[in-house]
PDB file of C-alpha atoms in Angstrom:
ATOM      1  CA  THR I   1      -0.163   0.113   0.146  1.00 60.00           C
ATOM      2  CA  GLN I   2       1.554   3.354  -1.100  1.00 66.00           C
ATOM      3  CA  LEU I   3       1.420   6.451   1.709  1.00 83.00           C
ATOM      4  CA  LEU I   4       0.986   9.817   1.221  1.00 91.00           C
ATOM      5  CA  GLU I   5       1.946  12.044   4.512  1.00 93.00           C
ATOM      6  CA  GLN I   6       0.678  15.649   4.073  1.00 96.00           C
ATOM      7  CA  SER I   7       2.394  17.907   6.544  1.00 96.00           C
ATOM      8  CA  PRO I   8       0.974  19.904   8.824  1.00 96.00           C
ATOM      9  CA  GLN I   9      -2.325  18.508   9.379  1.00 94.00           C
ATOM     10  CA  PHE I  10      -3.544  22.118  10.037  1.00 96.00           C
ATOM     11  CA  LEU I  11      -2.340  25.109   9.141  1.00 97.00           C
ATOM     12  CA  SER I  12      -3.787  28.297  10.697  1.00 97.00           C
ATOM     13  CA  ILE I  13      -2.169  32.050   9.898  1.00 96.00           C
ATOM     14  CA  GLN I  14      -3.138  35.824   8.813  1.00 97.00           C
ATOM     15  CA  GLU I  15      -4.183  36.600   5.437  1.00 97.00           C
ATOM     16  CA  GLY I  16      -1.399  37.911   3.268  1.00 97.00           C
ATOM     17  CA  GLU I  17       1.391  35.750   4.866  1.00 97.00           C
ATOM     18  CA  ASN I  18       3.075  32.969   2.795  1.00 98.00           C
ATOM     19  CA  LEU I  19       2.851  29.162   3.256  1.00 98.00           C
ATOM     20  CA  THR I  20       4.004  25.695   2.609  1.00 98.00           C
ATOM     21  CA  VAL I  21       2.414  21.914   2.562  1.00 98.00           C
ATOM     22  CA  TYR I  22       3.863  19.219   1.618  1.00 97.00           C
ATOM     23  CA  CYS I  23       3.117  15.730   0.507  1.00 97.00           C
ATOM     24  CA  ASN I  24       5.659  13.282   0.821  1.00 95.00           C
ATOM     25  CA  SER I  25       6.207   9.303   0.387  1.00 93.00           C
ATOM     26  CA  SER I  26       8.533   6.224   0.114  1.00 90.00           C
ATOM     27  CA  SER I  27       6.839   5.301  -2.646  1.00 90.00           C
ATOM     28  CA  VAL I  28       7.677   6.647  -6.684  1.00 92.00           C
ATOM     29  CA  PHE I  29       4.638   8.031  -8.738  1.00 92.00           C
ATOM     30  CA  SER I  30       3.771   8.459 -12.191  1.00 91.00           C
ATOM     31  CA  SER I  31       2.158  11.671 -11.591  1.00 92.00           C
ATOM     32  CA  LEU I  32       0.461  13.467  -8.280  1.00 94.00           C
ATOM     33  CA  GLN I  33      -2.929  15.713  -8.369  1.00 96.00           C
ATOM     34  CA  TRP I  34      -3.951  18.680  -5.540  1.00 98.00           C
ATOM     35  CA  TYR I  35      -7.209  18.989  -4.644  1.00 97.00           C
ATOM     36  CA  ARG I  36      -9.138  21.641  -2.234  1.00 97.00           C
ATOM     37  CA  GLN I  37     -11.899  20.371  -0.653  1.00 95.00           C
ATOM     38  CA  GLU I  38     -14.401  23.283   1.167  1.00 93.00           C
ATOM     39  CA  PRO I  39     -16.987  22.199   3.353  1.00 88.00           C
ATOM     40  CA  GLY I  40     -19.781  20.064   2.282  1.00 89.00           C
ATOM     41  CA  GLU I  41     -18.520  19.902  -1.102  1.00 92.00           C
ATOM     42  CA  GLY I  42     -16.086  17.169  -2.889  1.00 94.00           C
ATOM     43  CA  PRO I  43     -12.458  17.735  -3.580  1.00 96.00           C
ATOM     44  CA  VAL I  44     -11.907  19.891  -6.814  1.00 96.00           C
ATOM     45  CA  LEU I  45      -8.692  19.297  -8.980  1.00 96.00           C
ATOM     46  CA  LEU I  46      -6.186  22.070  -8.798  1.00 97.00           C
ATOM     47  CA  VAL I  47      -2.988  20.304 -10.588  1.00 97.00           C
ATOM     48  CA  THR I  48      -1.782  17.884 -12.420  1.00 95.00           C
ATOM     49  CA  VAL I  49       1.995  17.481 -12.286  1.00 95.00           C
ATOM     50  CA  VAL I  50       3.965  14.624 -14.074  1.00 93.00           C
ATOM     51  CA  THR I  51       7.474  15.244 -14.221  1.00 93.00           C
ATOM     52  CA  GLY I  52      10.072  14.888 -12.034  1.00 94.00           C
ATOM     53  CA  GLY I  53      11.188  18.616 -10.611  1.00 95.00           C
ATOM     54  CA  GLU I  54       8.144  19.539 -12.534  1.00 96.00           C
ATOM     55  CA  VAL I  55       7.246  23.004 -11.560  1.00 97.00           C
ATOM     56  CA  LYS I  56       3.606  24.620 -11.858  1.00 97.00           C
ATOM     57  CA  LYS I  57       2.051  28.153 -11.104  1.00 97.00           C
ATOM     58  CA  LEU I  58      -1.622  28.608 -10.470  1.00 95.00           C
ATOM     59  CA  LYS I  59      -1.881  32.543 -10.002  1.00 96.00           C
ATOM     60  CA  ARG I  60      -0.691  32.441  -6.712  1.00 97.00           C
ATOM     61  CA  LEU I  61      -0.332  28.774  -6.157  1.00 98.00           C
ATOM     62  CA  THR I  62       3.351  27.039  -6.725  1.00 98.00           C
ATOM     63  CA  PHE I  63       3.040  23.142  -7.000  1.00 98.00           C
ATOM     64  CA  GLN I  64       6.193  21.494  -6.869  1.00 97.00           C
ATOM     65  CA  PHE I  65       7.439  17.647  -8.329  1.00 97.00           C
ATOM     66  CA  GLY I  66       9.872  16.663  -6.903  1.00 96.00           C
ATOM     67  CA  ASP I  67      12.735  15.327  -8.612  1.00 95.00           C
ATOM     68  CA  ALA I  68      12.882  11.444  -7.696  1.00 95.00           C
ATOM     69  CA  ARG I  69       8.733  11.918  -7.834  1.00 94.00           C
ATOM     70  CA  LYS I  70       7.992  10.597  -4.239  1.00 94.00           C
ATOM     71  CA  ASP I  71       7.130  14.261  -3.030  1.00 95.00           C
ATOM     72  CA  SER I  72       5.642  17.313  -3.930  1.00 97.00           C
ATOM     73  CA  SER I  73       4.853  20.559  -2.045  1.00 98.00           C
ATOM     74  CA  LEU I  74       2.301  23.812  -2.432  1.00 98.00           C
ATOM     75  CA  HIS I  75       3.505  26.901  -2.100  1.00 98.00           C
ATOM     76  CA  ILE I  76       1.011  29.756  -1.618  1.00 98.00           C
ATOM     77  CA  THR I  77       1.852  33.579  -1.427  1.00 98.00           C
ATOM     78  CA  ALA I  78       0.146  36.234   0.042  1.00 98.00           C
ATOM     79  CA  ALA I  79      -2.799  33.770   1.547  1.00 97.00           C
ATOM     80  CA  GLN I  80      -6.372  35.067   1.116  1.00 97.00           C
ATOM     81  CA  PRO I  81      -9.373  34.197   3.175  1.00 96.00           C
ATOM     82  CA  GLY I  82     -10.595  32.497  -0.209  1.00 95.00           C
ATOM     83  CA  ASP I  83      -7.402  29.971   0.081  1.00 96.00           C
ATOM     84  CA  THR I  84      -9.763  28.398   3.636  1.00 96.00           C
ATOM     85  CA  GLY I  85     -10.077  24.455   2.368  1.00 95.00           C
ATOM     86  CA  LEU I  86      -8.865  20.781   2.460  1.00 95.00           C
ATOM     87  CA  TYR I  87      -6.072  20.676   0.846  1.00 97.00           C
ATOM     88  CA  LEU I  88      -4.644  16.716  -0.413  1.00 97.00           C
ATOM     89  CA  CYS I  89      -2.690  15.361  -2.908  1.00 96.00           C
ATOM     90  CA  ALA I  90      -3.152  12.272  -4.640  1.00 95.00           C
ATOM     91  CA  GLY I  91      -0.584  10.001  -6.366  1.00 92.00           C
ATOM     92  CA  ALA I  92      -1.022   7.729  -8.957  1.00 88.00           C
ATOM     93  CA  GLY I  93       1.297   4.954  -8.834  1.00 83.00           C
ATOM     94  CA  VAL I  94       3.624   3.048 -11.349  1.00 79.00           C
ATOM     95  CA  GLY I  95       1.418   0.838 -13.328  1.00 76.00           C
ATOM     96  CA  ASN I  96      -1.826   1.722 -11.224  1.00 73.00           C
ATOM     97  CA  GLU I  97      -4.859   2.949 -12.205  1.00 69.00           C
ATOM     98  CA  LYS I  98      -5.624   3.682  -9.109  1.00 81.00           C
ATOM     99  CA  LEU I  99      -5.303   6.840  -6.524  1.00 88.00           C
ATOM    100  CA  THR I 100      -4.061   6.783  -3.396  1.00 90.00           C
ATOM    101  CA  PHE I 101      -5.282  10.089  -1.399  1.00 93.00           C
ATOM    102  CA  GLY I 102      -2.346  11.599   1.469  1.00 93.00           C
ATOM    103  CA  THR I 103      -3.715  12.607   4.967  1.00 90.00           C
ATOM    104  CA  GLY I 104      -4.640  16.485   3.818  1.00 94.00           C
ATOM    105  CA  THR I 105      -4.054  19.849   5.559  1.00 96.00           C
ATOM    106  CA  ARG I 106      -6.701  21.997   6.784  1.00 95.00           C
ATOM    107  CA  LEU I 107      -5.832  25.176   5.697  1.00 97.00           C
ATOM    108  CA  THR I 108      -7.151  28.342   7.656  1.00 97.00           C
ATOM    109  CA  ILE I 109      -6.646  31.969   6.804  1.00 97.00           C
ATOM    110  CA  ILE I 110      -7.414  34.268   9.077  1.00 96.00           C
ATOM    111  CA  PRO I 111      -8.696  38.064   7.533  1.00 94.00           C
TER     112      PRO I 111
ATOM    113  CA  ASN E   1     -23.605  20.356 -16.833  1.00 69.00           C
ATOM    114  CA  ALA E   2     -24.945  17.923 -13.867  1.00 80.00           C
ATOM    115  CA  GLY E   3     -21.549  16.481 -13.297  1.00 94.00           C
ATOM    116  CA  VAL E   4     -21.832  13.921 -10.643  1.00 97.00           C
ATOM    117  CA  THR E   5     -24.820  13.441  -8.409  1.00 96.00           C
ATOM    118  CA  GLN E   6     -24.990  10.981  -5.651  1.00 97.00           C
ATOM    119  CA  THR E   7     -28.192  11.153  -3.036  1.00 96.00           C
ATOM    120  CA  PRO E   8     -29.187  11.305  -1.070  1.00 96.00           C
ATOM    121  CA  LYS E   9     -27.289  13.693   0.713  1.00 96.00           C
ATOM    122  CA  PHE E  10     -27.784  13.109   4.181  1.00 96.00           C
ATOM    123  CA  ARG E  11     -29.194   9.602   6.300  1.00 97.00           C
ATOM    124  CA  ILE E  12     -29.531   8.429   9.458  1.00 97.00           C
ATOM    125  CA  LEU E  13     -28.938   4.589   9.504  1.00 97.00           C
ATOM    126  CA  LYS E  14     -30.072   2.200  12.848  1.00 97.00           C
ATOM    127  CA  ILE E  15     -27.159  -0.903  13.138  1.00 97.00           C
ATOM    128  CA  GLY E  16     -28.096  -2.950  11.441  1.00 97.00           C
ATOM    129  CA  GLN E  17     -30.125  -1.617   8.508  1.00 97.00           C
ATOM    130  CA  SER E  18     -28.806  -1.293   5.120  1.00 96.00           C
ATOM    131  CA  MET E  19     -29.316   0.847   2.286  1.00 96.00           C
ATOM    132  CA  THR E  20     -28.080   1.606  -1.145  1.00 98.00           C
ATOM    133  CA  LEU E  21     -26.041   4.769  -2.170  1.00 98.00           C
ATOM    134  CA  GLN E  22     -26.916   6.348  -5.443  1.00 97.00           C
ATOM    135  CA  CYS E  23     -24.160   7.702  -7.751  1.00 98.00           C
ATOM    136  CA  THR E  24     -24.648   8.769 -11.086  1.00 98.00           C
ATOM    137  CA  GLN E  25     -22.584  10.472 -13.446  1.00 97.00           C
ATOM    138  CA  ASP E  26     -23.320  12.441 -17.209  1.00 96.00           C
ATOM    139  CA  MET E  27     -19.860  12.404 -18.736  1.00 95.00           C
ATOM    140  CA  ASN E  28     -19.645   9.268 -19.949  1.00 95.00           C
ATOM    141  CA  HIS E  29     -16.771   8.519 -17.933  1.00 95.00           C
ATOM    142  CA  ASN E  30     -15.637   5.045 -17.929  1.00 94.00           C
ATOM    143  CA  TYR E  31     -14.318   4.891 -14.422  1.00 95.00           C
ATOM    144  CA  MET E  32     -15.855   5.125 -11.345  1.00 96.00           C
ATOM    145  CA  TYR E  33     -15.257   4.816  -7.562  1.00 97.00           C
ATOM    146  CA  TRP E  34     -16.323   5.613  -3.978  1.00 98.00           C
ATOM    147  CA  TYR E  35     -14.410   6.726  -0.989  1.00 97.00           C
ATOM    148  CA  ARG E  36     -14.902   7.392   2.268  1.00 97.00           C
ATOM    149  CA  GLN E  37     -14.125  10.177   4.197  1.00 96.00           C
ATOM    150  CA  ASP E  38     -13.622  10.448   7.885  1.00 92.00           C
ATOM    151  CA  PRO E  39     -13.592  13.524  10.078  1.00 82.00           C
ATOM    152  CA  GLY E  40     -10.572  15.276   9.451  1.00 74.00           C
ATOM    153  CA  MET E  41      -9.099  12.808   7.132  1.00 79.00           C
ATOM    154  CA  GLY E  42      -7.899  12.071   3.624  1.00 86.00           C
ATOM    155  CA  LEU E  43      -9.952   9.592   1.169  1.00 94.00           C
ATOM    156  CA  LYS E  44      -9.595   6.037   1.438  1.00 94.00           C
ATOM    157  CA  LEU E  45     -11.072   3.887  -1.552  1.00 94.00           C
ATOM    158  CA  ILE E  46     -13.682   1.599  -0.943  1.00 96.00           C
ATOM    159  CA  TYR E  47     -14.841  -0.362  -4.440  1.00 97.00           C
ATOM    160  CA  TYR E  48     -13.880   1.350  -7.930  1.00 95.00           C
ATOM    161  CA  SER E  49     -15.030   0.000 -11.690  1.00 96.00           C
ATOM    162  CA  VAL E  50     -13.284   0.586 -14.983  1.00 94.00           C
ATOM    163  CA  GLY E  51     -16.180   0.067 -17.064  1.00 94.00           C
ATOM    164  CA  ALA E  52     -19.722  -0.799 -16.763  1.00 94.00           C
ATOM    165  CA  GLY E  53     -20.022  -5.325 -15.598  1.00 94.00           C
ATOM    166  CA  ILE E  54     -16.166  -4.908 -14.223  1.00 96.00           C
ATOM    167  CA  THR E  55     -15.703  -3.722 -10.838  1.00 96.00           C
ATOM    168  CA  ASP E  56     -12.839  -4.065  -7.960  1.00 95.00           C
ATOM    169  CA  LYS E  57     -12.501  -3.995  -4.146  1.00 95.00           C
ATOM    170  CA  GLY E  58     -10.092  -0.449  -3.214  1.00 93.00           C
ATOM    171  CA  GLU E  59      -8.475  -0.051   0.439  1.00 91.00           C
ATOM    172  CA  VAL E  60     -11.801  -0.633   2.956  1.00 95.00           C
ATOM    173  CA  PRO E  61     -14.660  -2.729   0.416  1.00 97.00           C
ATOM    174  CA  ASN E  62     -15.673  -4.757   3.935  1.00 96.00           C
ATOM    175  CA  GLY E  63     -19.192  -3.928   4.681  1.00 96.00           C
ATOM    176  CA  TYR E  64     -19.779  -2.437   1.102  1.00 97.00           C
ATOM    177  CA  ASN E  65     -20.949  -3.893  -2.355  1.00 97.00           C
ATOM    178  CA  VAL E  66     -21.297  -2.301  -5.817  1.00 97.00           C
ATOM    179  CA  SER E  67     -22.575  -3.167  -9.555  1.00 96.00           C
ATOM    180  CA  ARG E  68     -22.413  -1.047 -12.503  1.00 97.00           C
ATOM    181  CA  SER E  69     -24.533  -2.427 -14.777  1.00 96.00           C
ATOM    182  CA  THR E  70     -24.568   0.919 -16.777  1.00 96.00           C
ATOM    183  CA  THR E  71     -21.902   3.294 -17.771  1.00 96.00           C
ATOM    184  CA  GLU E  72     -23.670   6.153 -16.288  1.00 97.00           C
ATOM    185  CA  ASP E  73     -24.562   4.266 -12.237  1.00 98.00           C
ATOM    186  CA  PHE E  74     -22.011   2.977  -9.704  1.00 98.00           C
ATOM    187  CA  PRO E  75     -24.268   2.136  -6.525  1.00 98.00           C
ATOM    188  CA  LEU E  76     -22.711   1.552  -3.310  1.00 98.00           C
ATOM    189  CA  ARG E  77     -24.959  -1.133  -1.114  1.00 98.00           C
ATOM    190  CA  LEU E  78     -24.378  -1.136   2.618  1.00 96.00           C
ATOM    191  CA  GLU E  79     -25.599  -4.436   4.127  1.00 90.00           C
ATOM    192  CA  LEU E  80     -25.917  -4.762   8.083  1.00 94.00           C
ATOM    193  CA  ALA E  81     -24.391  -1.104   8.731  1.00 96.00           C
ATOM    194  CA  ALA E  82     -22.444  -0.604  12.397  1.00 97.00           C
ATOM    195  CA  PRO E  83     -21.800   2.560  13.474  1.00 96.00           C
ATOM    196  CA  SER E  84     -18.029   2.231  11.934  1.00 95.00           C
ATOM    197  CA  GLN E  85     -19.509   3.192   8.584  1.00 97.00           C
ATOM    198  CA  THR E  86     -20.170   6.462   9.785  1.00 97.00           C
ATOM    199  CA  SER E  87     -18.536   8.638   7.325  1.00 97.00           C
ATOM    200  CA  VAL E  88     -18.846  11.569   4.635  1.00 97.00           C
ATOM    201  CA  TYR E  89     -19.052   9.314   1.383  1.00 98.00           C
ATOM    202  CA  PHE E  90     -17.993  10.266  -2.206  1.00 98.00           C
ATOM    203  CA  CYS E  91     -18.861   9.444  -5.624  1.00 98.00           C
ATOM    204  CA  ALA E  92     -16.042   9.958  -8.577  1.00 97.00           C
ATOM    205  CA  SER E  93     -15.714   9.241 -11.963  1.00 96.00           C
ATOM    206  CA  SER E  94     -12.851  10.305 -14.281  1.00 95.00           C
ATOM    207  CA  TYR E  95     -12.126   9.731 -18.344  1.00 92.00           C
ATOM    208  CA  THR E  96      -8.929   7.657 -17.551  1.00 86.00           C
ATOM    209  CA  GLY E  97      -7.378   5.325 -14.729  1.00 81.00           C
ATOM    210  CA  ARG E  98      -5.178   8.225 -13.417  1.00 81.00           C
ATOM    211  CA  GLY E  99      -7.179  11.592 -14.628  1.00 87.00           C
ATOM    212  CA  LYS E 100      -8.603  14.312 -13.247  1.00 92.00           C
ATOM    213  CA  LEU E 101     -11.861  13.023 -10.607  1.00 95.00           C
ATOM    214  CA  PHE E 102     -14.622  14.630 -10.712  1.00 96.00           C
ATOM    215  CA  PHE E 103     -16.315  14.309  -7.519  1.00 97.00           C
ATOM    216  CA  GLY E 104     -20.004  14.749  -6.422  1.00 96.00           C
ATOM    217  CA  SER E 105     -20.907  16.481  -3.290  1.00 95.00           C
ATOM    218  CA  GLY E 106     -20.997  13.417  -0.813  1.00 96.00           C
ATOM    219  CA  THR E 107     -23.524  11.501   1.363  1.00 97.00           C
ATOM    220  CA  GLN E 108     -23.396  12.167   5.088  1.00 96.00           C
ATOM    221  CA  LEU E 109     -24.361   8.715   6.695  1.00 97.00           C
ATOM    222  CA  SER E 110     -24.161   8.107  10.376  1.00 97.00           C
ATOM    223  CA  VAL E 111     -25.094   4.761  11.922  1.00 97.00           C
ATOM    224  CA  LEU E 112     -26.529   5.188  15.500  1.00 95.00           C
TER     225      LEU E 112
END
């Protein structure tokens, strides 16, 4: 079973600050996805990274896939209250049709 | 656009009761999934299907059953409900096995 550990589990910061959340595993993934989930809703895809070392930017969000494709990070610049939510990473194992979800990071941005 | 539709939104069951959670998608996706999400946690895969007539177990299949008679529908059956099945259940679909997942809005189930 491939495990994805996310850290921190909880994060509460002031509006305007920067933050980074991490997604780590001992397994290699062929691709990795990041989702955001708001209360009472299903997760919504933010980005997919597929190449080791890949960096993708989505406005104030920067996603990076580790060189060895075992880890990923999400950096948010100048956090806003609208960034509040549960952030989930999900990895597709090599030769595996199923995604494994991480443990999640619950982010709260205080106005 | 409907996307993935789940019903019911909320349900309370007594221990030992049975129920079916309904899921339908209108995107003609071959892949469909059932996940459960316990409070403050990530998602655990219960069952999945790669096409009509084909289903397979995920990480936590015990106490659940599924069927996939059509591309659109993927119901999840709970037999003999137990308190450990109290959770939020999400149905999802995707075009490919590792592709973007489209989620329904979830079913909050309590077993008392």
